[in-house]
Short mmCIF file of C-alpha atoms in Angstrom, two decimals:
data_model
loop_
_atom_site.label_atom_id
_atom_site.label_comp_id
_atom_site.label_asym_id
_atom_site.label_seq_id
_atom_site.Cartn_x
_atom_site.Cartn_y
_atom_site.Cartn_z
CA MET A 1 -23.27 -5.91 -42.54
CA LYS A 2 -20.54 -8.38 -41.49
CA ASN A 3 -18.79 -5.43 -41.17
CA ILE A 4 -21.08 -3.59 -39.49
CA SER A 5 -20.89 -6.62 -36.93
CA THR A 6 -16.92 -6.29 -36.92
CA ILE A 7 -16.81 -3.14 -36.12
CA ILE A 8 -19.82 -3.09 -33.44
CA GLY A 9 -17.51 -6.36 -31.90
CA VAL A 10 -14.52 -4.20 -31.49
CA VAL A 11 -16.04 -0.70 -30.04
CA LEU A 12 -17.87 -2.70 -26.85
CA LEU A 13 -14.81 -4.99 -26.52
CA ALA A 14 -12.74 -1.51 -26.33
CA TYR A 15 -15.56 -0.01 -24.20
CA VAL A 16 -15.74 -3.52 -21.66
CA ALA A 17 -11.42 -3.38 -21.82
CA TYR A 18 -11.28 0.70 -20.72
CA LYS A 19 -13.84 0.38 -18.07
CA ALA A 20 -12.00 -2.87 -16.66
CA ILE A 21 -8.60 -0.77 -16.83
CA LYS A 22 -10.04 2.05 -15.41
CA HIS A 23 -11.43 0.19 -12.47
CA TYR A 24 -8.54 -1.95 -11.80
CA ALA A 25 -5.38 -0.08 -12.88
CA MET A 26 -6.31 3.53 -11.85
CA VAL A 27 -4.13 4.69 -8.71
CA PRO A 28 -5.99 4.26 -5.53
CA LYS A 29 -7.03 7.55 -3.73
CA MET A 30 -5.85 7.35 -0.24
CA LYS A 31 -9.57 7.42 1.28
CA PHE A 32 -9.19 5.55 4.75
CA GLN A 33 -7.21 7.30 6.99
CA SER A 34 -9.23 6.97 9.51
CA GLU A 35 -10.35 3.35 9.34
CA GLN A 36 -9.24 0.90 12.00
CA LEU A 37 -6.42 -0.85 12.19
CA VAL A 38 -5.12 -3.62 14.42
CA LEU A 39 -1.77 -3.57 15.41
CA LEU A 40 -0.07 -7.03 15.33
CA ASP A 41 2.42 -7.20 17.47
CA LYS A 42 0.25 -5.15 20.19
CA ASN A 43 -3.06 -5.89 19.29
CA GLU A 44 -4.30 -2.66 19.63
CA THR A 45 -6.52 -0.17 17.27
CA THR A 46 -4.93 2.53 15.76
CA SER A 47 -5.56 4.73 12.29
CA ILE A 48 -3.62 6.46 9.57
CA ASP A 49 -4.92 9.79 11.15
CA ALA A 50 -2.94 8.58 14.59
CA TYR A 51 0.31 9.01 12.82
CA LYS A 52 -0.13 13.04 11.94
CA GLY A 53 3.31 14.80 12.76
CA HIS A 54 5.08 11.71 11.72
CA VAL A 55 6.64 10.55 7.83
CA LEU A 56 4.46 7.88 7.60
CA LEU A 57 5.35 5.14 3.89
CA VAL A 58 1.69 2.63 3.81
CA SER A 59 2.25 -0.31 2.06
CA CYS A 60 -0.92 -1.90 1.71
CA TYR A 61 -0.28 -5.86 0.65
CA GLN A 62 -1.23 -9.37 0.54
CA THR A 63 0.49 -12.12 1.95
CA TRP A 64 0.67 -14.09 -1.43
CA CYS A 65 2.06 -11.35 -4.13
CA GLY A 66 5.57 -11.43 -5.44
CA SER A 67 6.24 -7.58 -5.45
CA CYS A 68 5.18 -7.15 -1.93
CA ALA A 69 7.75 -9.85 -0.62
CA ARG A 70 10.71 -8.11 -2.97
CA GLU A 71 10.19 -5.11 -1.62
CA THR A 72 9.73 -5.73 1.72
CA PRO A 73 13.45 -6.46 2.69
CA ASP A 74 13.93 -3.08 1.24
CA LEU A 75 11.35 -1.46 3.12
CA ASN A 76 12.92 -2.84 6.48
CA GLU A 77 16.28 -1.64 5.04
CA LEU A 78 15.49 2.10 4.54
CA ALA A 79 13.43 2.45 7.75
CA ALA A 80 16.88 1.17 9.26
CA LYS A 81 18.64 3.57 7.51
CA ILE A 82 16.51 6.66 8.09
CA ASN A 83 16.23 5.60 11.69
CA SER A 84 14.03 8.25 12.79
CA PRO A 85 11.61 7.91 15.63
CA ASN A 86 9.60 10.41 13.56
CA PHE A 87 9.33 7.83 10.18
CA THR A 88 7.07 4.98 10.64
CA VAL A 89 7.09 1.60 7.37
CA LEU A 90 3.23 0.95 8.10
CA TYR A 91 2.37 -2.82 6.49
CA ILE A 92 -1.18 -3.05 6.23
CA SER A 93 -3.06 -6.68 5.03
CA ASP A 94 -6.65 -7.53 5.31
CA GLU A 95 -5.73 -11.03 5.57
CA ALA A 96 -6.20 -13.23 8.61
CA GLU A 97 -3.57 -12.44 11.08
CA GLU A 98 -1.78 -16.09 11.15
CA LYS A 99 -0.95 -15.11 7.41
CA ALA A 100 0.58 -11.98 8.20
CA ASN A 101 2.66 -13.27 10.75
CA LYS A 102 3.69 -16.47 7.92
CA PHE A 103 4.51 -13.37 5.38
CA ARG A 104 6.50 -11.42 8.04
CA GLN A 105 8.59 -14.57 9.76
CA ARG A 106 9.86 -14.92 5.50
CA PHE A 107 11.52 -11.51 5.22
CA ALA A 108 13.99 -9.20 7.62
CA SER A 109 11.10 -6.70 8.90
CA GLU A 110 12.12 -6.04 12.16
CA ASN A 111 11.74 -2.16 11.59
CA ILE A 112 8.36 -2.39 9.92
CA VAL A 113 5.11 -1.97 12.10
CA TYR A 114 2.22 -4.34 10.95
CA ALA A 115 -1.54 -3.76 10.89
CA LYS A 116 -4.65 -5.15 9.74
CA SER A 117 -7.71 -3.39 7.82
CA ALA A 118 -11.02 -3.90 9.51
CA LYS A 119 -12.17 -3.39 6.38
CA ARG A 120 -11.29 -5.90 3.25
CA PHE A 121 -9.13 -3.94 0.77
CA GLY A 122 -11.68 -3.67 -1.90
CA GLU A 123 -13.93 -1.69 0.06
CA LEU A 124 -11.26 0.95 0.82
CA GLY A 125 -10.62 1.01 -3.05
CA ILE A 126 -6.92 -1.14 -3.34
CA ARG A 127 -7.08 -3.50 -5.76
CA SER A 128 -3.10 -3.86 -7.04
CA PHE A 129 -0.43 -4.94 -4.80
CA PRO A 130 1.44 -3.04 -3.12
CA SER A 131 -0.25 0.28 -3.17
CA ASN A 132 1.96 2.13 -1.33
CA PHE A 133 1.29 5.69 0.01
CA LEU A 134 4.43 8.16 1.18
CA ILE A 135 2.89 10.24 3.68
CA ASN A 136 3.96 13.71 5.07
CA LYS A 137 3.67 14.97 8.27
CA LYS A 138 0.74 16.93 7.81
CA GLY A 139 -1.26 13.42 6.89
CA GLU A 140 -0.97 14.33 3.06
CA VAL A 141 -0.33 11.67 0.56
CA VAL A 142 2.98 13.09 -1.08
CA MET A 143 3.69 9.83 -3.84
CA THR A 144 1.67 7.09 -4.90
CA LYS A 145 3.58 3.89 -5.90
CA LEU A 146 2.39 0.89 -6.90
CA GLU A 147 3.27 -2.77 -7.83
CA GLY A 148 7.09 -2.82 -6.40
CA PHE A 149 9.30 0.55 -6.39
CA ASP A 150 12.68 1.39 -5.58
CA TRP A 151 11.99 2.89 -1.97
CA LEU A 152 16.20 2.68 -1.09
CA GLY A 153 16.24 4.91 -4.20
CA GLU A 154 13.58 7.45 -2.40
CA GLU A 155 15.88 8.09 1.12
CA ALA A 156 16.85 11.59 -0.05
CA ALA A 157 13.16 12.80 -0.39
CA ILE A 158 11.92 10.90 2.89
CA LYS A 159 14.45 12.74 4.98
CA LYS A 160 13.36 16.38 3.47
CA LEU A 161 9.96 15.91 4.81
CA LEU A 162 11.39 14.68 8.27
CA ALA A 163 13.57 18.22 7.82
CA GLU A 164 10.03 19.71 7.30
#
């Protein structure tokens, strides 16, 4: 009887772990292209869909996130290297504007466009930070990366998307 209780306990624990991993660690889908964003520098509204015709690197970040902080200077450098009016690095947070502004002051980010999501990330399916989406000119997600990634190594791929 003790063995059956142990087996049931292990199976139950495995099931709960599977559900947690599936819920929190799965790569999020970009399902919020038309959601309202507020551009922090201009205090005007936009959406990801408004960038169609451009190559866009969207980074959903949190100000407390170490990986987000580490990749910010790299993404700023990437935008400077590509130096195209048709390429934008768009940083989106769902935190208060004051927190976002303090975050951006800590890092070189003059080539990054900062925006605030009107909806909480949890509502949009974003649970891992940073969640990054590379979007082509047609508005299609061509690459998704989570929790820090060497985007400087993707310069050639982005230039290829720009040439399409």
